[in-house]
Coordinates of C-alpha atoms in Angstrom, one line a residue:
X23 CA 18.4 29.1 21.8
X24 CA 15.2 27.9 23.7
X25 CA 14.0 26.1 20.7
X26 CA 17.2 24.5 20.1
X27 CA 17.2 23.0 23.8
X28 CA 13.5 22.0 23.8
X29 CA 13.8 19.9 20.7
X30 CA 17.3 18.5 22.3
X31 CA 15.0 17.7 25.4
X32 CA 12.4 16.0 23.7
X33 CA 14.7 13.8 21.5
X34 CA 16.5 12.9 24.6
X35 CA 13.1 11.9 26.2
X36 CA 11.6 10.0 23.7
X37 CA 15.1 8.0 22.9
X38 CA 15.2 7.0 27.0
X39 CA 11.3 6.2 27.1
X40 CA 10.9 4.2 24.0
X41 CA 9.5 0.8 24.5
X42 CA 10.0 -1.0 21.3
X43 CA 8.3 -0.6 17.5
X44 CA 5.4 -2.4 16.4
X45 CA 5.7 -2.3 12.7
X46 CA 3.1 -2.3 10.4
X47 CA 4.1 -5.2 8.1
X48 CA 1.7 -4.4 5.0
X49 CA 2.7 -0.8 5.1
X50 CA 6.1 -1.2 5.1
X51 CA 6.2 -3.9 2.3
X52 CA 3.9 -1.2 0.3
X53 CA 6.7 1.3 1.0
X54 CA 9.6 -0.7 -0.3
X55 CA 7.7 -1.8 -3.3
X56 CA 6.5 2.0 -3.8
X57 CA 10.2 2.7 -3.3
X58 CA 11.4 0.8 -6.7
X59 CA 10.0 2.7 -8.8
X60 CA 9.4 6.5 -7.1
X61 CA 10.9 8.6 -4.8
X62 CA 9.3 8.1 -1.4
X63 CA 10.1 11.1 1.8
X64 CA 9.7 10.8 4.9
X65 CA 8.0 13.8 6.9
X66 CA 7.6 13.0 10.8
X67 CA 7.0 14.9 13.9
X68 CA 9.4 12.8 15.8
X69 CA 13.1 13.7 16.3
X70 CA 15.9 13.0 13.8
X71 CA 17.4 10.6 16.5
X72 CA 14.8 8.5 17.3
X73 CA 13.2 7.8 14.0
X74 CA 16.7 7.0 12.6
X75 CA 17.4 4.6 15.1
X76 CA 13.9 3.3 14.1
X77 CA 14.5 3.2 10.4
X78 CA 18.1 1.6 10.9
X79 CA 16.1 -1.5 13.1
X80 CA 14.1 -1.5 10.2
X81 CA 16.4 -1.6 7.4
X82 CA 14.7 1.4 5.7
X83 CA 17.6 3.8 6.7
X84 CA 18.3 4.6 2.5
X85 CA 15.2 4.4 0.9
X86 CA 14.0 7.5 1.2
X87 CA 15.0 10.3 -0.9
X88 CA 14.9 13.2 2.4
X89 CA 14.1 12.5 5.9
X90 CA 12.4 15.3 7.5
X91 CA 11.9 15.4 11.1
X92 CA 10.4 18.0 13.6
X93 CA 13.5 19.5 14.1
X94 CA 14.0 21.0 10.9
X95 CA 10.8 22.8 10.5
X96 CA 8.8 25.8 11.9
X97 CA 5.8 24.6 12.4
X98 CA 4.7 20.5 13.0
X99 CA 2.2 18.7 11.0
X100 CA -0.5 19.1 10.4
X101 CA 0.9 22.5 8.8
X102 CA 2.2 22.0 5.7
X103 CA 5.5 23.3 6.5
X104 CA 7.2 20.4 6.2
X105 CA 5.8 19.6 2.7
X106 CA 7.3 23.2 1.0
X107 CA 11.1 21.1 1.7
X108 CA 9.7 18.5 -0.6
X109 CA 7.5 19.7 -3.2
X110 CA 9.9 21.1 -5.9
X111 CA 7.4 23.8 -7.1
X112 CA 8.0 22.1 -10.8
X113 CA 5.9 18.7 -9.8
X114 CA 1.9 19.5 -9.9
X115 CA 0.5 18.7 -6.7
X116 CA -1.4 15.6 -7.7
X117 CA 1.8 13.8 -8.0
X118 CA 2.7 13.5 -4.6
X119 CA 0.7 11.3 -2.1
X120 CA 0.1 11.6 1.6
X121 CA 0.4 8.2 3.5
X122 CA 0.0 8.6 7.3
X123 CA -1.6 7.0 10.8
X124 CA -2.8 10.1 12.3
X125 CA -5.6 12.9 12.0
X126 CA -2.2 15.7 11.9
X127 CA -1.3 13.7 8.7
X128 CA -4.6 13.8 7.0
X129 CA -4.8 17.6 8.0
X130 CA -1.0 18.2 6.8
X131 CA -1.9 16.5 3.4
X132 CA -5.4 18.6 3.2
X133 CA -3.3 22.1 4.0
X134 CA -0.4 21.4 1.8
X135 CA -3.6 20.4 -1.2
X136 CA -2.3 16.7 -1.9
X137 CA -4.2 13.4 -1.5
X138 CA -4.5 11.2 1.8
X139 CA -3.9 7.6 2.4
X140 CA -4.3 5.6 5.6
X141 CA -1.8 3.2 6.5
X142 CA -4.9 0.8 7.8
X143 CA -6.3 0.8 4.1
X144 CA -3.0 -0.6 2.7

């Protein structure tokens, strides 16, 4: 289907044209920290491909509990889509925590009702 081939497209583009990965040291020893002792998902609007091949160079490959990228969702951030494959229904909202570097991530965590951190105030 057309959807199929765009997202097949854009993975393809975005694995040819990506120049490297600036990592955001702080953040990322937050995450494995945060990662001990909760479960931590990972909701991007990138394709499966390329963030796994980012999270492999990054050794964070397994510590997240479900990876969800743009391709399995309807409808990218900052719709709250993506958050219904992670909130169990059972856990109350104010459990779960938003942490994100873009204004679709602080709208995704203000649709879905749960609370918003910048990566820059880690």
């Amino acid at each position: 289907n057309l959807r199929r081939e765009i997202w097949e497209f854009s993975a393809q583009h975005e694995l040819t044209h990506l120049r490297g990965l600036t990592p955001n040291v702080q953040a990322i020893a937050a995450l494995r920290k945060l990662a001990k002792t909760k479960r931590v998902y990972l909701f991007t609007s990138n394709s499966e491909a390329v963030i796994l091949t980012q999270l492999k160079e990054l050794s964070l490959q397994d510590i997240f509990a479900k990876i969800i990228t743009r391709e399995q969702v309807k409808f990218i951030k900052p719709h709250h889509y993506g958050f219904r494959l992670i909130h169990d229904g059972s856990t109350p909202l104010a459990k779960y925590l938003m942490v994100g570097d873009s204004i679709s991530d602080s709208g995704l965590a203000e649709n879905a009702g749960i609370d918003f951190l910048h990566v820059r105030e880690l």
